[in-house]
Tab-separated table of C-alpha atoms in Angstrom:
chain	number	residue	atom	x	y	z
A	11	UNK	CA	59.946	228.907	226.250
A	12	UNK	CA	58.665	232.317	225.620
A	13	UNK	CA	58.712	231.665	222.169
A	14	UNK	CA	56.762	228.357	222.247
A	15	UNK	CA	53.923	229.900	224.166
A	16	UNK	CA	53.698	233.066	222.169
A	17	UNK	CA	53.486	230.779	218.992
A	18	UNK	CA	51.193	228.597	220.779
A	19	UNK	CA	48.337	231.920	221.494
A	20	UNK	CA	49.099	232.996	218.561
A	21	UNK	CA	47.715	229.973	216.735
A	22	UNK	CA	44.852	230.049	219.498
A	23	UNK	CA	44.088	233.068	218.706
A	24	UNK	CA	43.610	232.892	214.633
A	25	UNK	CA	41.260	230.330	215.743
A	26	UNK	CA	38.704	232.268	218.230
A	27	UNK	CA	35.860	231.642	216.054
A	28	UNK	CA	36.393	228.253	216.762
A	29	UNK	CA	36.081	228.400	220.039
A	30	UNK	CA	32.705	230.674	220.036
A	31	UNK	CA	29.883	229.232	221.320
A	32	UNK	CA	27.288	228.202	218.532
A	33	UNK	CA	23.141	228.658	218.812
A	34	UNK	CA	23.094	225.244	220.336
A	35	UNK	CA	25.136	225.941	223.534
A	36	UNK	CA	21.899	225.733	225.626
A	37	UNK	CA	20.586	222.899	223.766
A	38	UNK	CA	19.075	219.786	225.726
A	39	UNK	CA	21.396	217.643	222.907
A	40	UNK	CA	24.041	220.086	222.500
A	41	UNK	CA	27.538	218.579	222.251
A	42	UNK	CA	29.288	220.089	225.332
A	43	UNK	CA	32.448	218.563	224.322
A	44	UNK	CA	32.448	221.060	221.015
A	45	UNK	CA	31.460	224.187	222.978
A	46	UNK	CA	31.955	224.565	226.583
A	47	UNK	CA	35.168	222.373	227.304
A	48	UNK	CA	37.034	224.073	224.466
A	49	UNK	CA	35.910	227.833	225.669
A	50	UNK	CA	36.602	226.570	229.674
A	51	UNK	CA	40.027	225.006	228.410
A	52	UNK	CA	40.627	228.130	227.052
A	53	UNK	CA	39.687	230.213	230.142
A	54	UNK	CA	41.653	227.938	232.363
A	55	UNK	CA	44.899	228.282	230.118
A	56	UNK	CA	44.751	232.392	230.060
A	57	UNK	CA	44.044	232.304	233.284
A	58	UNK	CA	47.037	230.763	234.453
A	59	UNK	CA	48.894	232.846	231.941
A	60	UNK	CA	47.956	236.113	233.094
A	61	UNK	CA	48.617	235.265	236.429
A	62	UNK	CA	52.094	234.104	235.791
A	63	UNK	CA	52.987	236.919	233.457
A	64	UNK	CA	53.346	241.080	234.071
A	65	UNK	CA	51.038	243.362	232.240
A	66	UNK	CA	53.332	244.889	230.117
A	67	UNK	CA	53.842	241.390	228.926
A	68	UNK	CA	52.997	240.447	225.138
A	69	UNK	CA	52.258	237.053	226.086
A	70	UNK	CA	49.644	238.742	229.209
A	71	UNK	CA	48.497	240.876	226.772
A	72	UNK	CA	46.871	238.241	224.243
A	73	UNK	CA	45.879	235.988	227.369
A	74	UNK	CA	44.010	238.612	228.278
A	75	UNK	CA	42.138	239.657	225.240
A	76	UNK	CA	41.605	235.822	224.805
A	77	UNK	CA	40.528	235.718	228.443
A	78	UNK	CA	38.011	238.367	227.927
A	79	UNK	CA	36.618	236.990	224.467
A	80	UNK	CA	35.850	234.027	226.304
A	81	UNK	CA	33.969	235.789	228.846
A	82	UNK	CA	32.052	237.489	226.190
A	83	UNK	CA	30.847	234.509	224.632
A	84	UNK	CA	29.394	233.588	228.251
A	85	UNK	CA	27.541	236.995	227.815
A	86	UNK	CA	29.818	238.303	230.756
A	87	UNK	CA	28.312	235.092	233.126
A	88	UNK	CA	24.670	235.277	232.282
A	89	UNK	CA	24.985	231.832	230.329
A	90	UNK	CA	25.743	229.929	233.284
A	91	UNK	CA	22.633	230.247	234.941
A	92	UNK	CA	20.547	229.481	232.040
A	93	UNK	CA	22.508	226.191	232.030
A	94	UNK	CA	22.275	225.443	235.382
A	95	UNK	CA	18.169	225.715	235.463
A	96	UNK	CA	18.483	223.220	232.275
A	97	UNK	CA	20.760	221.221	234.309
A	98	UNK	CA	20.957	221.070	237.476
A	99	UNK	CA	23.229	218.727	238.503
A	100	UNK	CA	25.608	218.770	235.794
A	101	UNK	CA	28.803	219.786	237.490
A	102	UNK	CA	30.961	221.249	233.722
A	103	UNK	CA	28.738	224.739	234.554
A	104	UNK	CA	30.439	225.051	237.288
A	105	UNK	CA	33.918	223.950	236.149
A	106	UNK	CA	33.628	225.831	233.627
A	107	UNK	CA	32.824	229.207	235.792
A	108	UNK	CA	35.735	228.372	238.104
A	109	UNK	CA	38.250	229.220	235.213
A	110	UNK	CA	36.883	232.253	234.630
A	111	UNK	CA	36.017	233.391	238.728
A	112	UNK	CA	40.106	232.424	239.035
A	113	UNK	CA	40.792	235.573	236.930
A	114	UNK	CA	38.448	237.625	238.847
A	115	UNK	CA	35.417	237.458	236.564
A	116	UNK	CA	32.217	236.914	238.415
A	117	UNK	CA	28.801	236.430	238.655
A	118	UNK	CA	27.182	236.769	241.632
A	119	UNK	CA	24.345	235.150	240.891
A	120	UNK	CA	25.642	232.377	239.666
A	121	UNK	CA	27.324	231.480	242.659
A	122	UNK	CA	24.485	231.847	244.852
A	123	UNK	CA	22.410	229.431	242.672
A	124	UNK	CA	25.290	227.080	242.859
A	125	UNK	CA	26.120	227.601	246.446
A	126	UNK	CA	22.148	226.408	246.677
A	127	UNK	CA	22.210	223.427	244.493
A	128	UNK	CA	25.679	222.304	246.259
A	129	UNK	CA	23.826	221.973	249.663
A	130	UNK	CA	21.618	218.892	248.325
A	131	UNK	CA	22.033	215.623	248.880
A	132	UNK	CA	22.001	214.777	245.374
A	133	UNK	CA	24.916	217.093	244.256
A	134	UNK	CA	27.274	215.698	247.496
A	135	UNK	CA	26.071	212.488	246.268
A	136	UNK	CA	26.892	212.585	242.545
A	137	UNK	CA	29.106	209.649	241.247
A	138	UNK	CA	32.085	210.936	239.488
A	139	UNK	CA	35.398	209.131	239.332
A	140	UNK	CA	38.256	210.320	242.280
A	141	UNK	CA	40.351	212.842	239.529
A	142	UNK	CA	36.899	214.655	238.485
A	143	UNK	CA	35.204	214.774	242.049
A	144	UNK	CA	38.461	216.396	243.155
A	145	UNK	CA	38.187	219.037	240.406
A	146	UNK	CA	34.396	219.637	240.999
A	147	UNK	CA	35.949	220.251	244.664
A	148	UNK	CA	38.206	223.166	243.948
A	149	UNK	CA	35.753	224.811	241.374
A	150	UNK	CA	33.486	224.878	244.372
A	151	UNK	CA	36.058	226.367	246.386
A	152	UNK	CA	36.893	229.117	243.917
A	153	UNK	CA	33.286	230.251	244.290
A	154	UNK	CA	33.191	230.343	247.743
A	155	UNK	CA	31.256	226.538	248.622
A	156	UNK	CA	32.832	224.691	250.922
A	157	UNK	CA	32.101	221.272	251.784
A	158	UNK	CA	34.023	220.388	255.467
A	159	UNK	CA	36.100	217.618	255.627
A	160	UNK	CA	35.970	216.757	251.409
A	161	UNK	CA	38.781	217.147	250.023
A	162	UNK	CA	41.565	216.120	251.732
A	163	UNK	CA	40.398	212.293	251.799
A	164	UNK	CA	39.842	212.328	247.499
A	165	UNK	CA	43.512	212.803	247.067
A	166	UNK	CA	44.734	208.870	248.290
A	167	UNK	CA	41.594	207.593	245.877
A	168	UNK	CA	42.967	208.799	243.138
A	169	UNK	CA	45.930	206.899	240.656
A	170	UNK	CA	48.753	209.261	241.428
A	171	UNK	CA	47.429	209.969	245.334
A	172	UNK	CA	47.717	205.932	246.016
A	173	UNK	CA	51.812	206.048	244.798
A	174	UNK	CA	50.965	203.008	242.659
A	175	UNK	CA	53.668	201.031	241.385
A	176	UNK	CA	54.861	203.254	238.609
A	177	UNK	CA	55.292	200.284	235.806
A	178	UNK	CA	51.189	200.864	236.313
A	179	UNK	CA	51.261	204.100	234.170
A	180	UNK	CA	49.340	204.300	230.989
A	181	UNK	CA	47.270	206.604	228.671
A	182	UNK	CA	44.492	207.258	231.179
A	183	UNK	CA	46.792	207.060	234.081
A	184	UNK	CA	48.851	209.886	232.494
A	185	UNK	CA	45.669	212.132	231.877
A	186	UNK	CA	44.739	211.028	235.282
A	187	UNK	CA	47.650	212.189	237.312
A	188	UNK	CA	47.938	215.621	235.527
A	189	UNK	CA	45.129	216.723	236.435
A	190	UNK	CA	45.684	215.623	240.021
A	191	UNK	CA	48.390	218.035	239.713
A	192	UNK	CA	46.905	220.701	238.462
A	193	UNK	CA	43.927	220.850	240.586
A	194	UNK	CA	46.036	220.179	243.915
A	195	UNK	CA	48.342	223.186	242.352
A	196	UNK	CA	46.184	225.402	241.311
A	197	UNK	CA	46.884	224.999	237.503
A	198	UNK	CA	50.489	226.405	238.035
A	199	UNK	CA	49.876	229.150	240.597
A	200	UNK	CA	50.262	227.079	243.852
A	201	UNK	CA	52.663	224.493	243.433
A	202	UNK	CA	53.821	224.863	247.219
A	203	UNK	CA	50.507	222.837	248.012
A	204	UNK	CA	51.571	219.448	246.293
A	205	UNK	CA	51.957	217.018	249.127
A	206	UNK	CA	56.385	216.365	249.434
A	207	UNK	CA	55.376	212.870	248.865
A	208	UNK	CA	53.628	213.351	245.816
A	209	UNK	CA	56.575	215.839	244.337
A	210	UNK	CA	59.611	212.768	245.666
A	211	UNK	CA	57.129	210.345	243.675
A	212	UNK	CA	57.036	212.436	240.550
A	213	UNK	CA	60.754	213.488	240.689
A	214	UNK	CA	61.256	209.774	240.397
A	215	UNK	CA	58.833	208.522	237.621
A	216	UNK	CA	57.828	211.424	235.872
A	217	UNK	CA	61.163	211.663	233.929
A	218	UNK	CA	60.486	208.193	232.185
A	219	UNK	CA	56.668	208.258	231.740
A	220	UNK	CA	57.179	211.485	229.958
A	221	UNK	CA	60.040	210.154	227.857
A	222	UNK	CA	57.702	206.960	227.261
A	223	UNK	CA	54.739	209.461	225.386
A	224	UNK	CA	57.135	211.505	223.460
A	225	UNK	CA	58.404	208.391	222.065
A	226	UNK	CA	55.566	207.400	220.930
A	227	UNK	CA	53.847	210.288	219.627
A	228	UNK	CA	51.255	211.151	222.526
A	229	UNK	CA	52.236	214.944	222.080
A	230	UNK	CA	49.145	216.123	224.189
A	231	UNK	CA	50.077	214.049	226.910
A	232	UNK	CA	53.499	214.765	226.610
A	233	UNK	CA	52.668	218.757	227.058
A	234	UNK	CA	50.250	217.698	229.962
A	235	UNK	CA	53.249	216.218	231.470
A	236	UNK	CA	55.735	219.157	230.958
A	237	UNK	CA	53.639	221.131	232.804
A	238	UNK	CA	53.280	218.953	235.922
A	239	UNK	CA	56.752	219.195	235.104
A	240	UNK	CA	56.977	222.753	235.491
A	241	UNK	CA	55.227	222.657	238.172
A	242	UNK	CA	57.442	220.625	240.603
A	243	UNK	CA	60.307	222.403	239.445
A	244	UNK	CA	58.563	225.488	241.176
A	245	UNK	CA	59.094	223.551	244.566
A	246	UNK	CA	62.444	221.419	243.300
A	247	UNK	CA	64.084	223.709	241.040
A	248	UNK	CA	64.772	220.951	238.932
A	249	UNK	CA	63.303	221.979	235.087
A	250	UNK	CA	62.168	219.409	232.654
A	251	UNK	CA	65.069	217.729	229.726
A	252	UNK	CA	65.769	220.134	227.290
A	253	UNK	CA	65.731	217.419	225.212
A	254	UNK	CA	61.709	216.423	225.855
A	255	UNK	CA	61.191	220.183	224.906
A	256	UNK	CA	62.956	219.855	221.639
A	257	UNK	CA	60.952	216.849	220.632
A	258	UNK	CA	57.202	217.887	221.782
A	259	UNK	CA	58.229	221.294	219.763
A	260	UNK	CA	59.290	219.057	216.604
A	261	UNK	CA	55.778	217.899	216.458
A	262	UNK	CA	54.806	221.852	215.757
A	263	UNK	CA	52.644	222.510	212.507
A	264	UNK	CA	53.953	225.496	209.904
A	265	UNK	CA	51.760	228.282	212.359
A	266	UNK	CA	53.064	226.798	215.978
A	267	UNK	CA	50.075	224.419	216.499
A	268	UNK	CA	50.356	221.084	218.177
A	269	UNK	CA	48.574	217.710	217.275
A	270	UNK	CA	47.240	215.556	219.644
A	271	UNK	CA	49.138	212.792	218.707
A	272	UNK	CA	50.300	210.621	215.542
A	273	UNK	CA	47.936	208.688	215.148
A	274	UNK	CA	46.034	210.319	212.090
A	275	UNK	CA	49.304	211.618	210.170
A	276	UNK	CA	47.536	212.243	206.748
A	277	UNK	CA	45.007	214.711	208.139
A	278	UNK	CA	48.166	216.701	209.979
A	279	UNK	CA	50.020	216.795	206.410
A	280	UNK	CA	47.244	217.838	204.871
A	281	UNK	CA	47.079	221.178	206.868
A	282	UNK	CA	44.459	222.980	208.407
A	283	UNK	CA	42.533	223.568	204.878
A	284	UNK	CA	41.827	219.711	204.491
A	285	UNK	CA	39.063	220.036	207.201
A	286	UNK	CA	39.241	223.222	209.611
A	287	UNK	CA	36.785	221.679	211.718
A	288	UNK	CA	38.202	218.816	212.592
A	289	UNK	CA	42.003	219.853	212.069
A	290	UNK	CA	40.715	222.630	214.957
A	291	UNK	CA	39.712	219.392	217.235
A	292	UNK	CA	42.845	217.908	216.625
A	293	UNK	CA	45.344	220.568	217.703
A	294	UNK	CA	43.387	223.027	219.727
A	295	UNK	CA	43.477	221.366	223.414
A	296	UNK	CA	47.446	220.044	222.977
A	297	UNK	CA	48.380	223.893	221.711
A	298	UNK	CA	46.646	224.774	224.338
A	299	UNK	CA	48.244	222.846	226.480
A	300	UNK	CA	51.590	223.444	225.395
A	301	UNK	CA	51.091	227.149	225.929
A	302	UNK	CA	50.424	226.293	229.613
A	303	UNK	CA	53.495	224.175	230.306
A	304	UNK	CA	55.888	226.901	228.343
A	305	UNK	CA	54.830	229.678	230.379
A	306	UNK	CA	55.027	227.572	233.551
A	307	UNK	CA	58.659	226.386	232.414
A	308	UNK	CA	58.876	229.781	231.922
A	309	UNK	CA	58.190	231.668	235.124
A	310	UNK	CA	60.918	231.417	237.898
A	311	UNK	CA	59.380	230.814	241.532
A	312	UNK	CA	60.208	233.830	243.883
A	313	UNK	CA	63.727	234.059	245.239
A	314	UNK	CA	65.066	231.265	242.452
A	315	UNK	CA	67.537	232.650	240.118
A	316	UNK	CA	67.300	232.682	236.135
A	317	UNK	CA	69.233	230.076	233.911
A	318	UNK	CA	73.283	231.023	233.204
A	319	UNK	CA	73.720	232.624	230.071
A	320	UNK	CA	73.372	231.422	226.789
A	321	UNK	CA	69.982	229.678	228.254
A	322	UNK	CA	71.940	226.593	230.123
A	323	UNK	CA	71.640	225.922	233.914
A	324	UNK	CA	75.041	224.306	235.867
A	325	UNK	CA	75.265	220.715	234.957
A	326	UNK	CA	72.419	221.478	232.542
A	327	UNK	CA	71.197	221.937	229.153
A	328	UNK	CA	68.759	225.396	228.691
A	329	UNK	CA	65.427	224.244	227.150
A	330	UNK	CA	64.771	225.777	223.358
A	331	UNK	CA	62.493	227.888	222.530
Protein backbone atom coordinates (compact mmCIF):
# COMPACT_ATOMS: atom_id res chain seq x y z
CA UNK A 1 0.00 0.00 0.00
CA UNK A 2 2.77 2.30 0.83
CA UNK A 3 4.10 1.81 -2.38
CA UNK A 4 0.91 2.55 -4.38
CA UNK A 5 0.41 5.86 -2.67
CA UNK A 6 3.98 7.00 -2.86
CA UNK A 7 3.79 6.22 -6.70
CA UNK A 8 0.50 7.77 -6.79
CA UNK A 9 2.08 11.61 -5.23
CA UNK A 10 4.71 11.06 -7.00
CA UNK A 11 2.90 11.23 -10.33
CA UNK A 12 0.77 14.13 -8.63
CA UNK A 13 3.44 15.81 -8.00
CA UNK A 14 5.36 15.93 -11.63
CA UNK A 15 2.11 17.36 -12.49
CA UNK A 16 1.71 20.57 -10.04
CA UNK A 17 1.66 22.89 -12.84
CA UNK A 18 -1.32 21.31 -13.77
CA UNK A 19 -3.04 21.86 -11.01
CA UNK A 20 -2.04 25.80 -10.69
CA UNK A 21 -4.60 28.05 -10.96
CA UNK A 22 -4.58 29.97 -14.41
CA UNK A 23 -5.40 34.04 -14.92
CA UNK A 24 -8.98 33.04 -15.31
CA UNK A 25 -9.62 31.56 -11.80
CA UNK A 26 -11.72 34.67 -10.89
CA UNK A 27 -13.33 34.84 -14.14
CA UNK A 28 -17.27 35.35 -14.36
CA UNK A 29 -16.91 32.26 -17.24
CA UNK A 30 -14.07 30.57 -15.78
CA UNK A 31 -14.28 26.76 -15.91
CA UNK A 32 -14.27 25.82 -12.18
CA UNK A 33 -14.17 22.27 -13.04
CA UNK A 34 -10.39 22.89 -14.60
CA UNK A 35 -9.16 24.99 -11.66
CA UNK A 36 -10.66 24.89 -8.32
CA UNK A 37 -12.02 21.18 -8.04
CA UNK A 38 -8.66 19.81 -9.17
CA UNK A 39 -6.55 22.20 -6.58
CA UNK A 40 -9.54 21.39 -3.67
CA UNK A 41 -9.27 17.57 -4.70
CA UNK A 42 -5.88 17.96 -4.18
CA UNK A 43 -6.08 19.74 -0.78
CA UNK A 44 -8.62 17.28 0.43
CA UNK A 45 -6.33 14.19 -0.54
CA UNK A 46 -3.02 15.70 1.38
CA UNK A 47 -4.99 16.55 3.89
CA UNK A 48 -6.11 13.30 4.82
CA UNK A 49 -2.63 12.08 4.15
CA UNK A 50 -0.84 14.13 6.49
CA UNK A 51 -3.15 13.44 9.04
CA UNK A 52 -2.87 9.75 8.74
CA UNK A 53 0.87 9.69 8.36
CA UNK A 54 3.99 10.79 10.98
CA UNK A 55 6.23 13.60 10.02
CA UNK A 56 9.18 11.81 9.51
CA UNK A 57 7.12 10.09 6.92
CA UNK A 58 8.17 10.32 3.07
CA UNK A 59 4.74 9.94 2.05
CA UNK A 60 3.78 13.17 4.89
CA UNK A 61 6.52 14.80 3.61
CA UNK A 62 5.35 15.28 -0.17
CA UNK A 63 1.61 15.67 1.13
CA UNK A 64 2.77 18.36 2.74
CA UNK A 65 4.77 20.27 0.26
CA UNK A 66 1.78 19.46 -2.10
CA UNK A 67 -0.52 20.68 0.66
CA UNK A 68 1.26 23.90 0.94
CA UNK A 69 1.66 24.52 -2.97
CA UNK A 70 -1.91 24.37 -3.05
CA UNK A 71 -2.32 26.89 -0.48
CA UNK A 72 0.00 29.09 -2.34
CA UNK A 73 -1.87 29.13 -5.38
CA UNK A 74 -4.91 30.42 -3.12
CA UNK A 75 -2.39 33.27 -2.25
CA UNK A 76 -2.35 31.76 1.39
CA UNK A 77 -6.58 32.26 1.47
CA UNK A 78 -6.89 35.69 0.00
CA UNK A 79 -8.54 34.12 -3.24
CA UNK A 80 -11.47 32.96 -1.51
CA UNK A 81 -12.88 36.10 -0.68
CA UNK A 82 -12.46 37.62 -3.98
CA UNK A 83 -14.62 34.67 -5.13
CA UNK A 84 -17.08 34.86 -2.73
CA UNK A 85 -17.93 38.82 -3.48
CA UNK A 86 -18.16 37.48 -7.31
CA UNK A 87 -20.29 34.80 -6.04
CA UNK A 88 -22.06 34.78 -3.40
CA UNK A 89 -23.93 31.93 -3.15
CA UNK A 90 -21.85 29.52 -4.86
CA UNK A 91 -21.15 26.97 -2.20
CA UNK A 92 -17.41 25.18 -4.16
CA UNK A 93 -15.59 28.50 -2.27
CA UNK A 94 -16.38 27.18 0.58
CA UNK A 95 -15.79 23.47 -0.11
CA UNK A 96 -13.00 24.20 -1.39
CA UNK A 97 -11.63 26.23 1.89
CA UNK A 98 -12.82 23.36 4.11
CA UNK A 99 -9.96 21.09 2.67
CA UNK A 100 -7.54 23.35 3.34
CA UNK A 101 -9.03 24.82 7.14
CA UNK A 102 -8.96 20.67 7.88
CA UNK A 103 -5.12 20.94 7.80
CA UNK A 104 -5.07 23.95 9.87
CA UNK A 105 -4.74 26.60 7.16
CA UNK A 106 -6.97 29.55 7.72
CA UNK A 107 -8.34 32.61 6.89
CA UNK A 108 -10.06 34.44 9.19
CA UNK A 109 -11.68 36.52 7.12
CA UNK A 110 -12.94 34.29 5.03
CA UNK A 111 -14.85 32.61 7.51
CA UNK A 112 -16.43 35.54 8.88
CA UNK A 113 -17.73 36.55 5.38
CA UNK A 114 -19.01 33.06 5.06
CA UNK A 115 -20.30 32.69 8.53
CA UNK A 116 -22.38 36.04 7.22
CA UNK A 117 -23.60 34.85 3.94
CA UNK A 118 -24.59 31.32 5.69
CA UNK A 119 -27.14 33.18 7.96
CA UNK A 120 -29.46 34.14 4.82
CA UNK A 121 -32.29 32.69 3.80
CA UNK A 122 -31.11 32.21 0.42
CA UNK A 123 -27.91 30.17 1.29
CA UNK A 124 -30.18 27.70 3.88
CA UNK A 125 -32.42 27.68 1.01
CA UNK A 126 -30.14 26.69 -1.89
CA UNK A 127 -31.26 23.55 -3.90
CA UNK A 128 -28.54 21.06 -4.07
CA UNK A 129 -29.08 17.33 -4.31
CA UNK A 130 -28.99 15.23 -0.58
CA UNK A 131 -24.96 13.93 -1.19
CA UNK A 132 -23.80 17.71 -1.98
CA UNK A 133 -26.03 19.58 0.68
CA UNK A 134 -24.51 17.13 3.16
CA UNK A 135 -20.97 18.09 2.07
CA UNK A 136 -21.75 21.89 1.98
CA UNK A 137 -22.83 20.88 5.73
CA UNK A 138 -19.53 19.68 7.07
CA UNK A 139 -17.44 22.37 5.13
CA UNK A 140 -19.55 24.72 7.16
CA UNK A 141 -18.79 22.93 10.18
CA UNK A 142 -15.04 22.90 9.63
CA UNK A 143 -15.22 26.70 9.66
CA UNK A 144 -17.02 27.05 12.60
CA UNK A 145 -21.05 27.65 11.03
CA UNK A 146 -23.37 25.70 12.44
CA UNK A 147 -26.78 25.30 11.33
CA UNK A 148 -28.98 23.44 14.44
CA UNK A 149 -30.79 20.58 13.71
CA UNK A 150 -29.25 20.13 9.71
CA UNK A 151 -27.50 17.53 9.38
CA UNK A 152 -28.55 14.68 10.97
CA UNK A 153 -31.96 14.50 8.89
CA UNK A 154 -29.77 14.76 5.16
CA UNK A 155 -28.24 11.44 5.87
CA UNK A 156 -31.76 9.05 5.27
CA UNK A 157 -32.28 11.42 1.89
CA UNK A 158 -29.50 10.35 0.49
CA UNK A 159 -28.97 6.77 -1.84
CA UNK A 160 -26.77 4.96 0.62
CA UNK A 161 -28.62 6.69 3.94
CA UNK A 162 -32.17 5.12 2.62
CA UNK A 163 -30.41 1.23 2.60
CA UNK A 164 -31.92 0.87 -0.88
CA UNK A 165 -32.16 -2.42 -2.29
CA UNK A 166 -28.59 -2.98 -3.27
CA UNK A 167 -29.37 -4.56 -6.97
CA UNK A 168 -30.20 -0.48 -7.22
CA UNK A 169 -26.42 0.40 -7.43
CA UNK A 170 -25.04 2.06 -10.45
CA UNK A 171 -22.45 4.63 -11.76
CA UNK A 172 -23.96 7.62 -9.98
CA UNK A 173 -25.10 5.58 -7.10
CA UNK A 174 -21.46 4.49 -6.58
CA UNK A 175 -20.11 8.19 -6.74
CA UNK A 176 -23.06 8.92 -4.63
CA UNK A 177 -22.48 6.70 -1.68
CA UNK A 178 -18.68 7.46 -1.44
CA UNK A 179 -18.98 10.53 -0.79
CA UNK A 180 -21.65 9.87 1.82
CA UNK A 181 -18.86 8.12 3.36
CA UNK A 182 -16.41 10.32 3.26
CA UNK A 183 -18.17 13.31 4.43
CA UNK A 184 -19.97 11.32 7.40
CA UNK A 185 -16.13 10.05 8.08
CA UNK A 186 -14.33 12.76 7.78
CA UNK A 187 -12.44 11.71 4.54
CA UNK A 188 -10.69 8.83 6.51
CA UNK A 189 -10.00 10.49 9.86
CA UNK A 190 -13.32 9.65 11.69
CA UNK A 191 -14.58 6.50 10.63
CA UNK A 192 -16.02 5.78 14.27
CA UNK A 193 -18.90 8.27 13.18
CA UNK A 194 -20.45 6.03 10.33
CA UNK A 195 -23.84 5.04 11.62
CA UNK A 196 -23.42 0.68 12.59
CA UNK A 197 -26.19 0.42 10.17
CA UNK A 198 -24.61 2.03 7.43
CA UNK A 199 -21.07 -0.01 8.08
CA UNK A 200 -23.50 -3.81 8.41
CA UNK A 201 -25.01 -2.41 4.98
CA UNK A 202 -21.67 -1.83 3.34
CA UNK A 203 -19.97 -4.96 4.83
CA UNK A 204 -22.69 -6.70 2.90
CA UNK A 205 -22.82 -5.02 -0.61
CA UNK A 206 -19.79 -3.22 -0.91
CA UNK A 207 -17.72 -6.40 -1.65
CA UNK A 208 -19.76 -7.04 -4.97
CA UNK A 209 -20.42 -3.46 -6.20
CA UNK A 210 -16.73 -2.98 -6.01
CA UNK A 211 -15.97 -6.25 -7.76
CA UNK A 212 -18.81 -5.16 -10.36
CA UNK A 213 -16.53 -1.66 -11.41
CA UNK A 214 -13.25 -3.35 -11.48
CA UNK A 215 -14.70 -5.68 -13.87
CA UNK A 216 -15.60 -3.42 -15.97
CA UNK A 217 -13.00 -0.92 -16.06
CA UNK A 218 -14.50 1.99 -13.80
CA UNK A 219 -10.96 2.31 -12.10
CA UNK A 220 -11.91 5.75 -10.47
CA UNK A 221 -14.80 4.36 -8.97
CA UNK A 222 -13.21 1.36 -8.08
CA UNK A 223 -10.44 3.50 -5.95
CA UNK A 224 -13.45 5.62 -4.58
CA UNK A 225 -14.70 2.40 -3.34
CA UNK A 226 -11.44 1.01 -1.76
CA UNK A 227 -11.36 3.76 0.27
CA UNK A 228 -14.87 3.58 1.75
CA UNK A 229 -13.37 0.34 1.98
CA UNK A 230 -10.65 1.34 4.09
CA UNK A 231 -12.60 3.13 5.90
CA UNK A 232 -14.99 0.53 7.47
CA UNK A 233 -12.22 -1.65 8.03
CA UNK A 234 -11.10 1.14 10.58
CA UNK A 235 -14.34 0.21 12.62
CA UNK A 236 -14.55 -3.73 11.29
CA UNK A 237 -11.08 -4.66 10.88
CA UNK A 238 -12.01 -6.36 7.92
CA UNK A 239 -9.48 -4.89 4.84
CA UNK A 240 -10.54 -4.84 1.28
CA UNK A 241 -9.60 -8.32 -1.33
CA UNK A 242 -6.18 -8.34 -2.05
CA UNK A 243 -7.27 -9.35 -5.13
CA UNK A 244 -9.42 -5.86 -6.01
CA UNK A 245 -6.01 -4.17 -5.09
CA UNK A 246 -4.08 -6.16 -7.59
CA UNK A 247 -6.47 -5.34 -10.37
CA UNK A 248 -7.18 -1.40 -9.77
CA UNK A 249 -3.10 -1.36 -9.57
CA UNK A 250 -2.95 -3.31 -13.07
CA UNK A 251 -4.68 -0.40 -14.57
CA UNK A 252 -1.36 1.79 -13.46
CA UNK A 253 0.38 3.83 -16.38
CA UNK A 254 4.51 3.42 -16.81
CA UNK A 255 4.89 6.58 -13.90
CA UNK A 256 2.08 5.09 -11.27
CA UNK A 257 -0.86 7.14 -12.69
CA UNK A 258 -4.38 5.87 -12.83
CA UNK A 259 -7.07 6.36 -15.65
CA UNK A 260 -10.41 7.05 -15.01
CA UNK A 261 -11.66 4.28 -16.71
CA UNK A 262 -11.43 2.26 -20.16
CA UNK A 263 -13.37 3.81 -21.98
CA UNK A 264 -10.89 5.94 -24.20
CA UNK A 265 -8.00 3.18 -24.43
CA UNK A 266 -6.10 4.82 -27.42
CA UNK A 267 -5.48 8.12 -25.63
CA UNK A 268 -4.08 5.93 -22.38
CA UNK A 269 -1.63 3.99 -24.91
CA UNK A 270 -0.65 6.84 -26.34
CA UNK A 271 0.93 8.25 -23.07
CA UNK A 272 0.91 11.41 -21.50
CA UNK A 273 2.79 13.19 -24.63
CA UNK A 274 -0.29 12.54 -27.00
CA UNK A 275 -2.17 15.42 -25.20
CA UNK A 276 -0.84 16.48 -21.58
CA UNK A 277 -3.83 18.41 -21.13
CA UNK A 278 -6.25 16.18 -21.46
CA UNK A 279 -4.19 12.92 -20.51
CA UNK A 280 -3.81 15.24 -17.02
CA UNK A 281 -7.90 15.25 -16.92
CA UNK A 282 -7.99 11.77 -17.43
CA UNK A 283 -5.79 10.38 -14.64
CA UNK A 284 -5.38 13.18 -12.20
CA UNK A 285 -8.67 12.78 -9.88
CA UNK A 286 -8.52 8.58 -9.97
CA UNK A 287 -4.50 8.90 -8.95
CA UNK A 288 -5.63 11.00 -6.71
CA UNK A 289 -7.93 8.99 -5.47
CA UNK A 290 -6.03 5.98 -5.32
CA UNK A 291 -3.46 7.72 -3.18
CA UNK A 292 -6.29 8.30 -0.65
CA UNK A 293 -7.60 4.75 -0.39
CA UNK A 294 -3.75 3.28 -0.16
CA UNK A 295 -2.86 5.34 2.67
CA UNK A 296 -6.21 4.66 4.36
CA UNK A 297 -5.66 0.77 3.66
CA UNK A 298 -2.60 1.67 4.95
CA UNK A 299 -2.96 3.16 8.41
CA UNK A 300 -3.97 0.69 11.26
CA UNK A 301 -6.78 2.17 13.67
CA UNK A 302 -5.40 2.55 17.31
CA UNK A 303 -5.07 -0.59 19.37
CA UNK A 304 -5.50 -2.96 15.98
CA UNK A 305 -2.51 -4.98 15.26
CA UNK A 306 -0.41 -5.01 11.87
CA UNK A 307 -0.84 -7.84 9.17
CA UNK A 308 1.31 -11.38 9.98
CA UNK A 309 4.39 -11.46 8.22
CA UNK A 310 5.09 -11.75 4.79
CA UNK A 311 2.05 -9.05 4.39
CA UNK A 312 -0.95 -11.80 4.91
CA UNK A 313 -3.60 -11.49 7.71
CA UNK A 314 -5.10 -15.10 9.36
CA UNK A 315 -7.45 -16.57 6.89
CA UNK A 316 -6.25 -13.80 4.57
CA UNK A 317 -4.37 -12.72 1.66
CA UNK A 318 -1.94 -9.30 2.39
CA UNK A 319 -2.88 -6.65 -0.24
CA UNK A 320 0.23 -5.77 -2.84
CA UNK A 321 1.81 -2.98 -3.04
Amino acid sequence: MRTAAGGALAWVDSRRADFALGEDALAADGEVDRSWKPLGELAQVCATVTRLTEPADPLHARARELLDFAWQETREGELFPRLQRLEPFATYPLEVYAAFAAAGLRHPAFEQAAAVVARTRGWRLTEQDPTRRLGVLRAEERCGIHRFAQAPPELPQTWLGGLPEPWTFGRDAGYALTHVVFHLGDWGRDASALPPDLVAYLGDWLPPWLDTCLEAGLWDLGAELLAVAATVARTTGEDAPAGDWRRLLAARGPSGELPLDDRDLDEIAAGPGSDGDRYFLHHYHSTLMAAFAAVLAAARPAGRPEPAAAGRRPGGQGAPS
